[in-house]
Structures are given as structure tokens and as C-alpha cells.
PDB file of C-alpha atoms and ligand atoms in Angstrom:
ATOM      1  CA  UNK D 167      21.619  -3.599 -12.118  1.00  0.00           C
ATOM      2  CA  UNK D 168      20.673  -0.260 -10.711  1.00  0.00           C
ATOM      3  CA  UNK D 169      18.689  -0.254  -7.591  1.00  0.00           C
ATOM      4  CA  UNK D 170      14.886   0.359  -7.532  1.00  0.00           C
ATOM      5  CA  UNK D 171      13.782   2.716  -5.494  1.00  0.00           C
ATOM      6  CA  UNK D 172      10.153   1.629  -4.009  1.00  0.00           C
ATOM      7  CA  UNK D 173       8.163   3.143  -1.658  1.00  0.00           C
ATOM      8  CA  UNK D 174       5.536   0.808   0.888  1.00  0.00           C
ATOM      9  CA  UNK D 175       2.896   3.422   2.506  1.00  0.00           C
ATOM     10  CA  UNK D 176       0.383   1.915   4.526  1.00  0.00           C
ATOM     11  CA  UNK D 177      -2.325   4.008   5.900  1.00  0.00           C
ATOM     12  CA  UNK D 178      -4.814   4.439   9.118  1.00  0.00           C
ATOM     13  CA  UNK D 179      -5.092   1.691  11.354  1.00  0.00           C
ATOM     14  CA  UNK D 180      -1.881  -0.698   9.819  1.00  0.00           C
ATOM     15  CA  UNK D 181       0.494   0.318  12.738  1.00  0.00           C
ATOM     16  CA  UNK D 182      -2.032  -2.008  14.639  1.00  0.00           C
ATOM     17  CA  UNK D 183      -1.457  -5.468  12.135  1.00  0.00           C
ATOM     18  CA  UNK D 184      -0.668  -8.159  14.567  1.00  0.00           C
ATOM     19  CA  UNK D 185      -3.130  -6.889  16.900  1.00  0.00           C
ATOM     20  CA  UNK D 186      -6.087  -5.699  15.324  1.00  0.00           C
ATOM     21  CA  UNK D 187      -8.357  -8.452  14.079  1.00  0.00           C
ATOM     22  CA  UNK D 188      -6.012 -10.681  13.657  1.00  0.00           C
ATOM     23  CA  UNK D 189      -8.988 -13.068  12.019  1.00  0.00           C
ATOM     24  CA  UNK D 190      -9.137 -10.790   8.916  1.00  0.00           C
ATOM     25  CA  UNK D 191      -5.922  -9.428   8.862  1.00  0.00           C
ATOM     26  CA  UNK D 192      -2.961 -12.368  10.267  1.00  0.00           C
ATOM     27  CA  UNK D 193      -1.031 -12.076  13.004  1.00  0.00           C
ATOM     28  CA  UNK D 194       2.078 -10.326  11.043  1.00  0.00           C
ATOM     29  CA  UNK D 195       3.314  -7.096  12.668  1.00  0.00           C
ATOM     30  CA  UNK D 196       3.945  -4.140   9.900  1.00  0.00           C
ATOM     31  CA  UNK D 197       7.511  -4.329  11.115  1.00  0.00           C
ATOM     32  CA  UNK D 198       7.539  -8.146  10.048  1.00  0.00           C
ATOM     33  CA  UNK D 199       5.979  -7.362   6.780  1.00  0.00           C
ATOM     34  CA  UNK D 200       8.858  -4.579   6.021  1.00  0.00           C
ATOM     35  CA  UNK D 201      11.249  -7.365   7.409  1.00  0.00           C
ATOM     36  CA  UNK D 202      10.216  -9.278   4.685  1.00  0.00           C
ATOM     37  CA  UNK D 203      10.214  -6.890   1.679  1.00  0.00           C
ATOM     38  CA  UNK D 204      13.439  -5.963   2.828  1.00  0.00           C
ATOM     39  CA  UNK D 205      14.605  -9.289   2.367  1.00  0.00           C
ATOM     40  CA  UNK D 206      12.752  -9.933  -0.576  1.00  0.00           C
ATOM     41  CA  UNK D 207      13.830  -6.445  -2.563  1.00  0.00           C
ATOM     42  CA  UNK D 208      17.543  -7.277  -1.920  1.00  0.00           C
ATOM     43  CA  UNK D 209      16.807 -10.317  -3.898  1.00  0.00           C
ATOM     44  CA  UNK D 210      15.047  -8.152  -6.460  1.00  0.00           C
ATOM     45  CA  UNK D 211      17.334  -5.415  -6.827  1.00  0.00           C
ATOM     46  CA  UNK D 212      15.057  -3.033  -4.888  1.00  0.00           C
ATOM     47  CA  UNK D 213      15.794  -0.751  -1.495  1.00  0.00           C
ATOM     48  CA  UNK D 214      12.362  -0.148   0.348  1.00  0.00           C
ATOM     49  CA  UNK D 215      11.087   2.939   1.640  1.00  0.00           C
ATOM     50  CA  UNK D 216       8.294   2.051   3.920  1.00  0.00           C
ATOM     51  CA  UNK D 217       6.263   4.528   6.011  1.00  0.00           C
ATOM     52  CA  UNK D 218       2.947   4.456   7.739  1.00  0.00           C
ATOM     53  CA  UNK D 219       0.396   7.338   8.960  1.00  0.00           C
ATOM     54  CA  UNK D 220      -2.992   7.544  10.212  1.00  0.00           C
ATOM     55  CA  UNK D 221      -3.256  11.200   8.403  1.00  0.00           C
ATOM     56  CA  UNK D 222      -4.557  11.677   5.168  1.00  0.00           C
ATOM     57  CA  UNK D 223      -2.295  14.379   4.263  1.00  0.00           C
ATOM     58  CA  UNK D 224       0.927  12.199   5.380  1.00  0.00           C
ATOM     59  CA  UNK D 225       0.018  10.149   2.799  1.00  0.00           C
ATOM     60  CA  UNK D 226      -0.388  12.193   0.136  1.00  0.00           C
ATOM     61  CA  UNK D 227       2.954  13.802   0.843  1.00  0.00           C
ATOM     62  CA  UNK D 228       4.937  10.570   0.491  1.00  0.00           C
ATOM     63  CA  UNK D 229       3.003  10.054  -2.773  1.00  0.00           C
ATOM     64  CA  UNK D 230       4.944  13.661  -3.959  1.00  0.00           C
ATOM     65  CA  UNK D 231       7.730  12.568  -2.205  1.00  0.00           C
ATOM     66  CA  UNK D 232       8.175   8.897  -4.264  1.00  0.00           C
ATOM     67  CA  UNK D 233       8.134  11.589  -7.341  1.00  0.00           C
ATOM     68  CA  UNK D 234      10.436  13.853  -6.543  1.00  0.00           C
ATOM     69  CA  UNK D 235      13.086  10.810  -5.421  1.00  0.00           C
ATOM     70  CA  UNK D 236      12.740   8.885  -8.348  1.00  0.00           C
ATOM     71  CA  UNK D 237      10.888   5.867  -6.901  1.00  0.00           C
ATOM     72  CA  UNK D 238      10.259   2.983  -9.443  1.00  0.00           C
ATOM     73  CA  UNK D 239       7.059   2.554  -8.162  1.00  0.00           C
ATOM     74  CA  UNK D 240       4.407   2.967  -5.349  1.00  0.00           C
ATOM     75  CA  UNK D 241       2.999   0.101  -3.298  1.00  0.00           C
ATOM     76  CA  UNK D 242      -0.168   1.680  -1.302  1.00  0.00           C
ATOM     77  CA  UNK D 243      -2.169   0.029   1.366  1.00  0.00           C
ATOM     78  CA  UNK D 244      -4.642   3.326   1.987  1.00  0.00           C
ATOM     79  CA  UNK D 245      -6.903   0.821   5.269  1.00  0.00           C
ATOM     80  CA  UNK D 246      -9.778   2.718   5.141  1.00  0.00           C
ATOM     81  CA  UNK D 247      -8.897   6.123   3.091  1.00  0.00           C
ATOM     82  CA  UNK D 248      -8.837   4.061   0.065  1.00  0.00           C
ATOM     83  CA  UNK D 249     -12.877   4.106  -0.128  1.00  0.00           C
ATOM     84  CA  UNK D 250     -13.021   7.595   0.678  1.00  0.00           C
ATOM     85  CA  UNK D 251      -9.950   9.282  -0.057  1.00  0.00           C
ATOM     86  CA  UNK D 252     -10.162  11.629  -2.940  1.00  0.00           C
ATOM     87  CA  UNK D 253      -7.364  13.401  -2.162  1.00  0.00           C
ATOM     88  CA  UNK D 254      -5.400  10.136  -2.085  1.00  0.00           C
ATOM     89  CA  UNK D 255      -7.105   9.501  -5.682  1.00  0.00           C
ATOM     90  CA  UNK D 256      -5.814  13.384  -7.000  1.00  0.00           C
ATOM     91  CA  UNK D 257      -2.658  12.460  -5.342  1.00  0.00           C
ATOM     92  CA  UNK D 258      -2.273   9.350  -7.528  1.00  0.00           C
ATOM     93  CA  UNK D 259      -3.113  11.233 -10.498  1.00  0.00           C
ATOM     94  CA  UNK D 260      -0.296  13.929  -9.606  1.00  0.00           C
ATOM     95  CA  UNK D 261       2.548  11.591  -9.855  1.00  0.00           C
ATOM     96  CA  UNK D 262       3.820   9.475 -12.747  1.00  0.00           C
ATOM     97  CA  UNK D 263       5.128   7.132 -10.732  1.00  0.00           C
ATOM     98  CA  UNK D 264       2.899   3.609 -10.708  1.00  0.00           C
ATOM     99  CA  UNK D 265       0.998   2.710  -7.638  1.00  0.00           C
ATOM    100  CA  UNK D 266      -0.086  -0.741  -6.882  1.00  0.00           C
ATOM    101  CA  UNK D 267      -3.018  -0.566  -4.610  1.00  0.00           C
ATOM    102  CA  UNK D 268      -2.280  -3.707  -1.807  1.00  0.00           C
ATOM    103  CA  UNK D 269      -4.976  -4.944   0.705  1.00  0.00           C
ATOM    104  CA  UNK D 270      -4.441  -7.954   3.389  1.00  0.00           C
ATOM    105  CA  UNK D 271      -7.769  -8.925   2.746  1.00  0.00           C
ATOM    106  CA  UNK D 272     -10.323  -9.361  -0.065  1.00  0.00           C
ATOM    107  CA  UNK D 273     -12.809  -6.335   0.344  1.00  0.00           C
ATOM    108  CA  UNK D 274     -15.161  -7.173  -2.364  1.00  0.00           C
ATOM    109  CA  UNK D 275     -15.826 -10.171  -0.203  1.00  0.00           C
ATOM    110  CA  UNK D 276     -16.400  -7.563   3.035  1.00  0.00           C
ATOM    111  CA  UNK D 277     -19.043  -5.118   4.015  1.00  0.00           C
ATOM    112  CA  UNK D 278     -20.518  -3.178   0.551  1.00  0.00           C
ATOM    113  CA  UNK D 279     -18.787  -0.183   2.007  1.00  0.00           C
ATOM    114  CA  UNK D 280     -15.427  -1.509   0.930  1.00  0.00           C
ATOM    115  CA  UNK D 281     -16.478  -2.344  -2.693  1.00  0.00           C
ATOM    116  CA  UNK D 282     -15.428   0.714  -4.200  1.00  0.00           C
ATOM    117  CA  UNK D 283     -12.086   1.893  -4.229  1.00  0.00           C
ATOM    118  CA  UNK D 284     -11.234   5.722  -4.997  1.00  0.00           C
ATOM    119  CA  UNK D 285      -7.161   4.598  -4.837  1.00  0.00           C
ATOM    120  CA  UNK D 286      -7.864   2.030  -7.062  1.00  0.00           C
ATOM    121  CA  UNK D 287      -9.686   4.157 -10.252  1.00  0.00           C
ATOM    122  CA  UNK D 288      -5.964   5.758 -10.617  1.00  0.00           C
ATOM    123  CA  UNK D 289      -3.692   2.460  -9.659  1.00  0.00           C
ATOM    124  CA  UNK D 290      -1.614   0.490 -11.975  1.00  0.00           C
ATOM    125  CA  UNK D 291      -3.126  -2.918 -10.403  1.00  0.00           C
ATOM    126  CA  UNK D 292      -4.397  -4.475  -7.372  1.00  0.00           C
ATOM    127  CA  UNK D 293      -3.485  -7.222  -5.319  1.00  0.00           C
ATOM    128  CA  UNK D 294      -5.559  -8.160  -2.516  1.00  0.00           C
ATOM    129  CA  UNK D 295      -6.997 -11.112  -0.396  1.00  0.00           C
ATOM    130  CA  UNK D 296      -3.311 -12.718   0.048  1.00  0.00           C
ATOM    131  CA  UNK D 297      -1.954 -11.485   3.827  1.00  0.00           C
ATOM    132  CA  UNK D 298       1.241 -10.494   4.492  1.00  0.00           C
ATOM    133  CA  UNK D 299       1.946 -12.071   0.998  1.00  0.00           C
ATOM    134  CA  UNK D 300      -0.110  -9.436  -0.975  1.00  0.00           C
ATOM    135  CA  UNK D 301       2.996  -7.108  -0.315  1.00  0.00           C
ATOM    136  CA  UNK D 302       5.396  -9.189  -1.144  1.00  0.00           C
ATOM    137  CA  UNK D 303       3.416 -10.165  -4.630  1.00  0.00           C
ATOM    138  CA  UNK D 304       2.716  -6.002  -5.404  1.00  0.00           C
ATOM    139  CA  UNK D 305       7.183  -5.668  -4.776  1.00  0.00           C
ATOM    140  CA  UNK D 306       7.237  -8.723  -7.533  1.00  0.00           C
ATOM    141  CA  UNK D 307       5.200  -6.780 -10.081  1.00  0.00           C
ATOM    142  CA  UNK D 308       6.501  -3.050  -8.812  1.00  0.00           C
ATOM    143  CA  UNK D 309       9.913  -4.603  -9.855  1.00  0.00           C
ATOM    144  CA  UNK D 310       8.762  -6.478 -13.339  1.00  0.00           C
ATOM    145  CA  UNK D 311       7.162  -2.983 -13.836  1.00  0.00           C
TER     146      UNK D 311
HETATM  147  C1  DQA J 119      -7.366  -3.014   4.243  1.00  0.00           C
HETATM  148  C2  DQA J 119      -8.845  -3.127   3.843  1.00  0.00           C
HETATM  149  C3  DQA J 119      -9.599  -1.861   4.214  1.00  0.00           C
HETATM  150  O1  DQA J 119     -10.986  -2.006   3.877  1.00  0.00           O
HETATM  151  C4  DQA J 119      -9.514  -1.607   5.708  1.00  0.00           C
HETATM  152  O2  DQA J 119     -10.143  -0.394   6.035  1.00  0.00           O
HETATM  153  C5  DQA J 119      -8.116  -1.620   6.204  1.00  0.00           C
HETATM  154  C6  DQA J 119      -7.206  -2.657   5.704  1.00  0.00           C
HETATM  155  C7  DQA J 119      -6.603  -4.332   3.997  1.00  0.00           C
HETATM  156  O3  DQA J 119      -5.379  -4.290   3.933  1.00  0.00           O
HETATM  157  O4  DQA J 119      -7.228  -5.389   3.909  1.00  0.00           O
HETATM  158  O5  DQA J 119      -7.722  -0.834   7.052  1.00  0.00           O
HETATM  159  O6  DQA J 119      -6.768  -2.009   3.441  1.00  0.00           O
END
């Protein structure tokens, strides 16, 4: 089977996981969450490309960038851009690659702030509330995709 390509972006704040309130968001490091869709994708027929920024514009790049490689599919974890980020929501709609918006934790069940989701009125699906393990269940549907 040929490989998939996927690419993992993970915005503001997610070089911190492991650290930063661990209570909401595990104790995982984003290096032991890449070690695990590594491991995972191999399994799945899927090579990661994983890649984290606190810049808006970063972001968007690597959304162009998934295009213009090919990528089977997107897996996005925006942090905080995705309930501001239009740009990240014309971005999405710029690309005909799928993205599947991930979060670690559940925001509808967080401050009202987090209820809306500009990345999530152009994704393919959402998985959120899970972890680490969100990740790894967006790579399962990115690959059924
Ligand atoms: C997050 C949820 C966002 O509301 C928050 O700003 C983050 C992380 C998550 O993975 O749970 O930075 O995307």
C-alpha cells in the first residue's frame, strides 16, 4: 500500500504539553505524542509530518504546504487560534486536503470563550476531550479517510 502522507500541526502554546496545566491537558510531552503517531502511522501505512508554531502565519503556511506535497490529510490542533483564527479558517478553505480539527481537552465543557470554533466551520471532523489519545484517534480516521 502506498504511504500516506499526513501532516500533525499543533499551534500556540503546545510546545509547553507536559508542563503547562498538566490538570487539563496530561502530562504527555508533544515529542511523546509524535512518538506515538509515529509508531502508530507505521502500523497504518502513514509517515507523519508534525510541526508546531506559536505564529499564526506558520500555520497557515504548513496548511499550503500539506497541499502542495500531496498530504492525505491534515490533523490540526490550532490551542487558542482555533477560536479566533480566521485566517486559519480561509486557510482551511484554500486547500482540498481534509483537516481534522484535534483538541486534548473538551472545550465545550471550558470557559464560553472556547465554544466556538472558526477551524472547525471548515474541518472534516473533530475529535476532542480524549488526551494524548485524541491524536492518535484523528491519524485512525485521517487514514480510513
Ligand atoms: C486546546 C484547547 C484550546 O482551547 C486551548 O487554547 C489550547 C489547547 C486543546 O488541545 O485542548 O491551547 O486546543
Amino acid at each position: 500500500m502506498a504511504e500516506k502522507l499526513i501532516y500533525v500541526l499543533n499551534g500556540p502554546n503546545l510546545n509547553r504539553l507536559g508542563k503547562r496545566e498538566p490538570e487539563v491537558y496530561g502530562s504527555q510531552t508533544l515529542a511523546d505524542i509524535g512518538a506515538m503517531l509515529a509508531a502508530r502511522g507505521a502500523d497504518l501505512s502513514c509517515t507523519i509530518s508534525m510541526h508546531q508554531s506559536n505564529h499564526e502565519g506558520d500555520l497557515v503556511d504548513w496548511l499550503h504546504e500539506a497541499e502542495d506535497r500531496g498530504a492525505h490529510a491534515v490533523l490540526l490542533n490550532a490551542g487558542a487560534l482555533t477560536h479566533t483564527s480566521i485566517a486559519l479558517l480561509d486557510a482551511i478553505r484554500s486547500i482540498k486536503v481534509p483537516v481534522i480539527e484535534v483538541h486534548l481537552s473538551n472545550p465545550h465543557t471550558r470557559e464560553s470563550f472556547r465554544h466556538v470554533s472558526w477551524v472547525g466551520q471548515a474541518a472534516k471532523g473533530t475529535i476532542a476531550g480524549f488526551g494524548a489519545r485524541s491524536y492518535l484517534l484523528a491519524l485512525e480516521a485521517a487514514a480510513a479517510l
